[in-house]
Coordinates of C-alpha atoms in Angstrom, one line a residue:
M1 CA 4.3 28.9 -9.5
T2 CA 4.2 25.7 -7.3
R3 CA 1.1 24.6 -5.6
E4 CA 0.7 23.3 -2.1
V5 CA -0.1 19.9 -1.7
W6 CA -3.0 19.6 0.8
I7 CA -4.3 16.0 2.4
T8 CA -7.7 16.1 3.0
G9 CA -8.5 12.6 3.8
L10 CA -7.3 9.4 5.5
G11 CA -8.6 5.9 4.2
L12 CA -6.1 3.2 6.7
L13 CA -7.1 -0.6 6.3
S14 CA -5.0 -3.3 8.4
S15 CA -4.5 -6.1 10.7
L16 CA -5.2 -3.3 13.5
G17 CA -8.4 -2.2 12.6
E18 CA -9.8 0.5 10.1
G19 CA -9.3 4.1 10.3
A20 CA -6.6 6.7 11.8
K21 CA -7.4 5.8 15.4
A22 CA -7.0 2.1 15.7
H23 CA -2.8 3.4 13.8
L24 CA -2.1 6.0 16.5
G25 CA -1.2 3.6 18.9
V26 CA 2.4 2.9 16.3
F27 CA 3.5 6.8 18.0
D28 CA 2.6 5.9 22.2
G29 CA 4.3 2.6 21.8
D30 CA 1.3 0.7 22.5
I31 CA 0.5 -1.7 20.0
D32 CA 1.4 -5.1 19.7
P33 CA 1.5 -6.6 16.3
V34 CA -1.6 -9.2 15.1
I35 CA -0.4 -12.2 13.6
D36 CA -1.7 -15.1 12.0
S37 CA 1.2 -18.2 12.3
E38 CA -1.7 -20.8 11.9
R39 CA -3.2 -21.0 8.5
F40 CA 0.0 -20.9 6.3
A41 CA 2.9 -22.1 8.8
P42 CA 6.2 -22.2 9.1
F43 CA 5.8 -18.2 7.0
S44 CA 2.9 -16.2 9.2
V45 CA 0.8 -13.1 7.8
H46 CA -1.3 -9.9 8.9
P47 CA -4.2 -10.9 8.5
S48 CA -6.8 -7.9 7.3
A49 CA -8.9 -6.6 10.5
P50 CA -13.1 -8.1 9.9
L51 CA -15.0 -5.5 8.6
E52 CA -19.1 -4.2 8.0
W53 CA -18.1 -4.1 3.6
D54 CA -21.7 -2.8 4.2
R55 CA -20.6 0.5 5.3
Q56 CA -18.6 1.2 2.6
I57 CA -19.7 -1.2 -0.4
P58 CA -23.1 -1.2 0.1
K59 CA -25.1 -3.4 -2.7
K60 CA -23.5 -7.0 -2.1
A61 CA -23.9 -7.6 -6.1
D62 CA -20.6 -5.4 -5.7
Q63 CA -18.8 -7.1 -2.5
R64 CA -19.3 -10.8 -3.7
Q65 CA -17.9 -9.8 -7.9
M66 CA -14.8 -8.2 -6.4
E67 CA -11.7 -9.8 -5.2
P68 CA -10.7 -9.6 -1.6
W69 CA -8.2 -7.3 -2.5
Q70 CA -10.5 -5.5 -4.8
R71 CA -12.9 -5.0 -1.9
L72 CA -10.0 -3.5 0.8
G73 CA -9.0 -1.0 -1.7
V74 CA -12.6 0.1 -2.2
Y75 CA -13.5 -0.1 1.4
A76 CA -10.4 2.3 1.5
A77 CA -11.0 4.7 -1.1
G78 CA -14.6 5.1 0.9
L79 CA -12.6 6.1 3.9
A80 CA -10.8 8.8 2.5
L81 CA -13.8 10.7 0.8
E82 CA -15.6 10.6 4.1
D83 CA -13.1 11.8 6.3
A84 CA -12.1 14.8 3.1
G85 CA -15.9 15.4 3.2
L86 CA -16.5 14.2 0.2
K87 CA -18.5 11.3 -0.3
G88 CA -21.5 11.5 -2.1
D89 CA -20.4 14.6 -3.1
A90 CA -21.7 13.8 -7.5
E91 CA -20.1 17.4 -9.0
R92 CA -16.7 16.9 -7.4
L93 CA -16.3 13.4 -7.7
A94 CA -17.0 13.5 -11.7
A95 CA -13.8 16.0 -11.6
M96 CA -11.5 13.7 -9.2
Q97 CA -8.8 12.2 -10.7
L98 CA -7.8 8.9 -9.6
I99 CA -4.4 7.0 -9.4
V100 CA -4.3 3.4 -7.6
A101 CA -1.0 1.0 -7.5
A102 CA -2.7 -2.2 -7.6
G103 CA -0.8 -5.4 -7.7
G104 CA -2.1 -8.9 -10.3
G105 CA -5.0 -10.9 -9.8
E106 CA -6.1 -13.3 -7.1
R107 CA -5.7 -16.6 -8.8
D108 CA -8.5 -19.5 -9.1
Y109 CA -7.4 -22.1 -6.8
A110 CA -10.0 -25.2 -7.7
V111 CA -9.7 -24.7 -10.9
D112 CA -5.7 -24.1 -10.7
G113 CA -6.0 -27.4 -8.7
Q114 CA -7.9 -29.1 -11.3
I115 CA -5.9 -27.9 -13.9
L116 CA -2.0 -29.6 -11.8
T117 CA -4.2 -33.1 -11.2
G118 CA -5.4 -33.5 -15.0
L119 CA -2.0 -32.3 -16.1
R120 CA 0.7 -36.3 -14.8
T121 CA -2.2 -37.9 -16.8
A122 CA -3.0 -36.4 -19.0
E123 CA -2.1 -37.7 -22.9
K124 CA -0.9 -35.3 -24.3
P125 CA 0.2 -32.3 -22.0
G126 CA 0.4 -29.6 -24.2
V127 CA -3.1 -29.7 -26.0
F128 CA -4.8 -30.5 -22.3
L129 CA -3.4 -27.3 -20.3
N130 CA -4.8 -25.6 -23.6
E131 CA -7.6 -26.7 -23.9
R132 CA -8.6 -26.6 -20.6
L133 CA -6.8 -22.4 -20.4
M134 CA -9.2 -22.5 -22.5
S135 CA -12.8 -23.6 -21.2
D136 CA -12.2 -23.4 -17.0
I137 CA -10.6 -19.8 -17.4
R138 CA -14.2 -18.2 -18.3
P139 CA -13.8 -15.0 -19.5
T140 CA -14.9 -13.3 -17.3
L141 CA -12.9 -14.7 -14.5
F142 CA -9.7 -13.8 -16.7
L143 CA -11.2 -9.6 -17.5
A144 CA -11.5 -10.1 -12.9
Q145 CA -7.9 -11.1 -12.4
L146 CA -7.2 -7.6 -14.4
S147 CA -6.1 -5.2 -12.0
N148 CA -7.6 -2.2 -13.6
L149 CA -11.1 -3.3 -12.0
L150 CA -9.8 -2.2 -8.6
A151 CA -9.8 1.7 -9.8
G152 CA -13.3 0.6 -12.0
N153 CA -14.7 -0.6 -8.8
I154 CA -13.9 2.4 -7.1
S155 CA -15.3 4.8 -9.8
I156 CA -18.4 2.4 -9.7
V157 CA -18.8 2.4 -6.1
H158 CA -17.8 5.6 -4.8
G159 CA -19.1 7.8 -8.3
V160 CA -15.4 8.9 -8.6
T161 CA -15.2 9.3 -12.9
G162 CA -12.5 11.9 -13.9
A163 CA -9.0 11.0 -14.9
T164 CA -8.5 7.0 -14.2
R165 CA -4.5 5.9 -13.7
T166 CA -3.2 2.9 -12.7
F167 CA -0.2 1.7 -12.1
M168 CA 1.7 -1.9 -11.2
G169 CA 5.4 -2.8 -10.1
E170 CA 4.8 -3.5 -6.3
E171 CA 6.6 -0.8 -3.7
Q172 CA 7.3 1.5 -6.4
A173 CA 4.0 1.5 -7.9
G174 CA 3.1 3.2 -4.6
V175 CA 5.5 6.1 -4.2
D176 CA 4.5 6.1 -7.9
A177 CA 1.2 6.9 -7.7
L178 CA 1.9 9.1 -5.0
R179 CA 4.5 11.5 -6.1
I180 CA 2.9 12.0 -9.7
A181 CA -0.3 13.1 -7.8
H182 CA 2.1 15.6 -5.9
A183 CA 3.3 17.0 -8.5
R184 CA 0.3 17.1 -11.0
I185 CA -1.5 19.4 -8.6
A186 CA 2.3 20.8 -7.9
A187 CA 1.9 21.9 -11.6
G188 CA -1.6 22.8 -11.6
Q189 CA -2.5 20.1 -14.3
G190 CA -5.3 18.6 -11.9
D191 CA -6.9 20.1 -8.6
T192 CA -8.4 16.8 -6.8
F193 CA -6.8 13.4 -6.2
L194 CA -7.5 9.9 -5.1
V195 CA -4.8 7.7 -4.4
G196 CA -3.8 4.3 -3.0
G197 CA -3.1 0.5 -3.0
A198 CA -4.4 -2.3 -1.1
Y199 CA -3.0 -5.8 -0.6
N200 CA -3.4 -8.7 -0.1
A201 CA -1.2 -11.2 2.0
E202 CA -3.3 -14.1 2.9
R203 CA -2.9 -16.1 -0.9
P204 CA -0.9 -19.1 -0.9
D205 CA 0.5 -18.2 -4.3
V206 CA 2.2 -15.7 -3.4
L207 CA 3.0 -17.0 -0.2
L208 CA 5.4 -19.7 -2.7
I209 CA 6.0 -16.7 -5.0
Y210 CA 8.4 -14.6 -2.3
E211 CA 9.3 -17.9 -0.5
M212 CA 11.2 -18.7 -4.5
G213 CA 12.5 -15.6 -3.7
Q214 CA 14.0 -16.3 -0.1
L215 CA 12.4 -13.2 0.9
L216 CA 9.8 -14.4 3.5
W217 CA 11.0 -14.8 7.8
K218 CA 9.7 -17.9 8.6
K219 CA 11.0 -17.4 12.4
P220 CA 8.9 -16.7 15.4
Y221 CA 8.0 -12.7 15.4
A222 CA 10.8 -10.8 15.5
S223 CA 11.7 -6.9 15.1
V224 CA 11.9 -5.7 11.2
W225 CA 15.5 -4.7 12.4
D226 CA 16.5 -7.8 14.0
R227 CA 15.9 -10.0 11.2
P228 CA 18.5 -9.5 9.2
G229 CA 20.7 -11.2 11.9
E230 CA 18.8 -14.1 11.5
G231 CA 18.3 -14.9 8.1
G232 CA 16.4 -12.2 6.9
G233 CA 12.7 -12.0 5.8
F234 CA 9.2 -10.1 5.4
I235 CA 6.2 -11.3 7.2
P236 CA 3.7 -10.1 4.1
G237 CA 0.4 -8.1 5.0
S238 CA -3.2 -7.3 4.2
A239 CA -3.7 -3.9 3.7
A240 CA -5.8 -0.7 1.9
G241 CA -4.3 2.6 2.1
F242 CA -6.4 6.3 0.3
L243 CA -5.4 9.8 0.5
V244 CA -7.5 12.8 -1.1
L245 CA -4.8 15.4 -2.4
E246 CA -6.2 19.0 -3.0
A247 CA -4.5 21.9 -3.7
R248 CA -4.5 24.6 -1.2
E249 CA -6.7 26.8 -2.7
T250 CA -8.9 24.2 -4.3
A251 CA -9.4 23.3 -0.1
E252 CA -10.1 26.0 1.3
A253 CA -12.3 27.7 -1.3
R254 CA -15.0 24.6 -0.3
G255 CA -13.6 25.1 4.0
A256 CA -12.0 21.2 4.1
T257 CA -9.7 21.0 7.1
P258 CA -6.2 19.7 5.6
V259 CA -5.1 17.0 7.7
A260 CA -1.4 17.6 6.6
S261 CA 0.5 19.2 4.1
L262 CA 2.2 16.5 1.8
Q263 CA 5.8 19.4 0.7
A264 CA 7.5 16.6 -1.7
V265 CA 8.0 12.8 -2.7
A266 CA 10.6 11.8 -4.6
S267 CA 11.3 7.6 -5.7
D268 CA 15.0 6.5 -7.6
Q269 CA 15.4 3.0 -9.1
V270 CA 19.3 1.9 -8.7
T271 CA 21.4 -1.4 -9.9
R272 CA 21.4 -2.9 -6.4
G273 CA 24.6 -3.2 -5.5
I274 CA 26.2 -2.5 -2.0
G275 CA 26.1 0.1 -0.6
A276 CA 23.7 1.2 -2.9
V277 CA 20.4 1.6 -1.5
G278 CA 22.0 3.3 1.2
A279 CA 24.0 5.7 -1.6
S280 CA 20.4 5.9 -2.7
V281 CA 17.9 6.9 0.6
E282 CA 20.5 10.0 1.0
A283 CA 20.3 11.6 -2.2
L284 CA 16.5 11.2 -1.7
W285 CA 16.5 12.7 0.8
Q286 CA 18.9 15.7 0.2
Q287 CA 16.2 16.0 -2.7
A288 CA 13.2 15.9 -0.9
A289 CA 13.4 16.7 3.1
S290 CA 16.6 18.6 3.7
E291 CA 13.2 20.7 5.6
F292 CA 12.9 18.1 7.9
R293 CA 13.9 18.7 11.6
P294 CA 13.5 15.7 14.5
T295 CA 12.2 18.3 17.0
G296 CA 8.6 17.3 17.6
G297 CA 9.4 14.7 13.9
A298 CA 9.9 11.0 13.3
I299 CA 10.5 8.7 10.4
L300 CA 8.3 5.9 9.1
S301 CA 10.2 3.5 7.8
G302 CA 9.4 0.7 4.8
A303 CA 11.9 -1.1 5.3
T304 CA 11.4 -4.8 5.0
G305 CA 14.0 -7.1 7.6
I306 CA 15.2 -8.2 4.1
T307 CA 19.5 -9.0 4.9
G308 CA 21.7 -6.1 2.8
I309 CA 18.7 -3.5 2.4
T310 CA 17.5 -2.8 5.3
E311 CA 20.6 -2.8 7.1
E312 CA 22.1 -0.2 4.7
E313 CA 18.6 2.4 5.2
R314 CA 19.0 1.8 9.0
G315 CA 22.3 3.3 9.0
A316 CA 21.3 6.0 6.4
L317 CA 18.6 7.4 8.2
A318 CA 20.7 7.2 11.5
K319 CA 23.7 9.3 9.2
L320 CA 21.7 11.6 7.9
M321 CA 19.3 12.0 11.8
P322 CA 20.4 10.6 14.4
G323 CA 18.6 9.9 17.5
T324 CA 15.6 10.8 15.6
T325 CA 12.7 7.7 16.4
V326 CA 12.3 5.7 12.9
H327 CA 9.0 3.9 13.1
A328 CA 9.2 0.7 11.5
M329 CA 6.3 0.3 10.2
G330 CA 6.9 -3.4 9.2
D331 CA 6.8 -4.1 12.6
V332 CA 3.6 -3.3 13.5
I333 CA 1.4 -4.0 9.8
G334 CA 3.3 -6.3 8.3
H335 CA 4.9 -5.7 4.4
T336 CA 1.4 -4.9 2.0
I337 CA 3.5 -3.8 -0.9
E338 CA 1.3 -2.3 -3.1
A339 CA -0.5 -0.5 -0.2
Q340 CA 2.9 0.5 2.2
F341 CA 4.4 3.7 1.5
P342 CA 0.1 4.9 1.1
L343 CA -0.7 3.5 4.1
S344 CA 2.4 4.7 5.8
V345 CA 1.8 8.0 4.2
A346 CA -1.7 7.7 5.6
I347 CA -0.5 7.0 9.0
A348 CA 1.8 9.9 9.5
A349 CA -1.1 12.3 7.9
A350 CA -3.1 10.7 10.8
A351 CA -0.3 11.3 13.6
I352 CA 0.2 14.9 12.4
R353 CA -3.6 16.2 12.3
D354 CA -3.6 14.7 16.1
S355 CA -0.5 16.4 16.9
Y356 CA 1.4 13.8 17.2
L357 CA 4.4 14.7 15.4
R358 CA 4.6 18.5 13.5
Q359 CA 7.2 17.1 10.5
A360 CA 7.2 13.2 8.9
V361 CA 9.5 11.0 6.9
V362 CA 8.1 8.8 5.0
T363 CA 10.8 6.0 3.0
S364 CA 9.8 2.9 1.0
V365 CA 12.7 0.8 -0.4
G366 CA 11.8 -2.3 -1.9
H367 CA 12.3 -5.6 -1.5
M368 CA 13.7 -6.0 -5.3
R369 CA 13.7 -2.6 -7.2
G370 CA 12.6 1.1 -6.3
E371 CA 13.5 3.6 -3.0
G372 CA 11.2 5.8 -2.3
L373 CA 11.0 9.9 0.1
A374 CA 7.4 11.6 1.1
F375 CA 8.1 14.6 3.1
L376 CA 4.8 15.3 5.7
T377 CA 4.3 18.9 7.6
S378 CA 1.1 20.0 10.0
V379 CA -0.2 23.4 8.5

């Protein structure tokens, strides 16, 4: 028998601020995006909002040893546990499973600069490079780059000590983290999960990587939907999104109040060609959101603004649900890669809890690969 999956806690961080209320203006239409176009010109980013780290990461030593994206994720995870009424509940946290969507670690720019400078005059560049990598990038520093340290830090700081999994793979990591947690609860393979991801966009190295693929938007701010006609591209955003998922019976037994019901999560990965993304979105809709009704509902799109895939996604959604409101999350929080899907699902759930919506569909079309869709309803 398939069990119903409830969302019982939300942890949201972005350039708009922290918590659900900071993000609900999306549905009022009164949010002005926070953009930094100066630090990394000609590129723009949606920067992280200032945070009081001590509120969720009380030990300064823990804060210091984390990279920025890890701090964002640990902070958002704490918000989700607090919202679910589970923070500090050692017995339940010990049984809680954790699934994290994570990217690679952050660079040590000083070491990178020293090595690249030395390479220009080294008599034997290969030998020089090997020696410097072995001596300058210490084992402790290398370990700090590991993606699974976000999950490790959440376990250390918040005491979530059940089974832990870390997924890598950009946007699709966030989709599959949520899909697998939902499937395991529905199948009776777990009762409570903490799921989410985090991303730090304020990094020259990742901006360089995406620019080499000609994926970044370099012109004055424009809506995601307007960018394809002007060359396309996305504006990265620093953010984190975590959710507590529980089997309905488990949540009811402890007297938890549901935020929303997560009805279905589906994913796909098609070979990109003309029409492939649109067809994938339509197939995912039939698989997971066939019961969506536009009255009292909306769609939250993770569209990037990249030419081709953005128009295809928008066209598919218009074909499936003509006239339904579609919110482009990239307009207000930027494109947040691994965090995009869980954060958008968290925002949709917050809108359902506060009666902005009764139903919501959240979509994700990866900038290079992967598609996903989630369907939420009120309880």
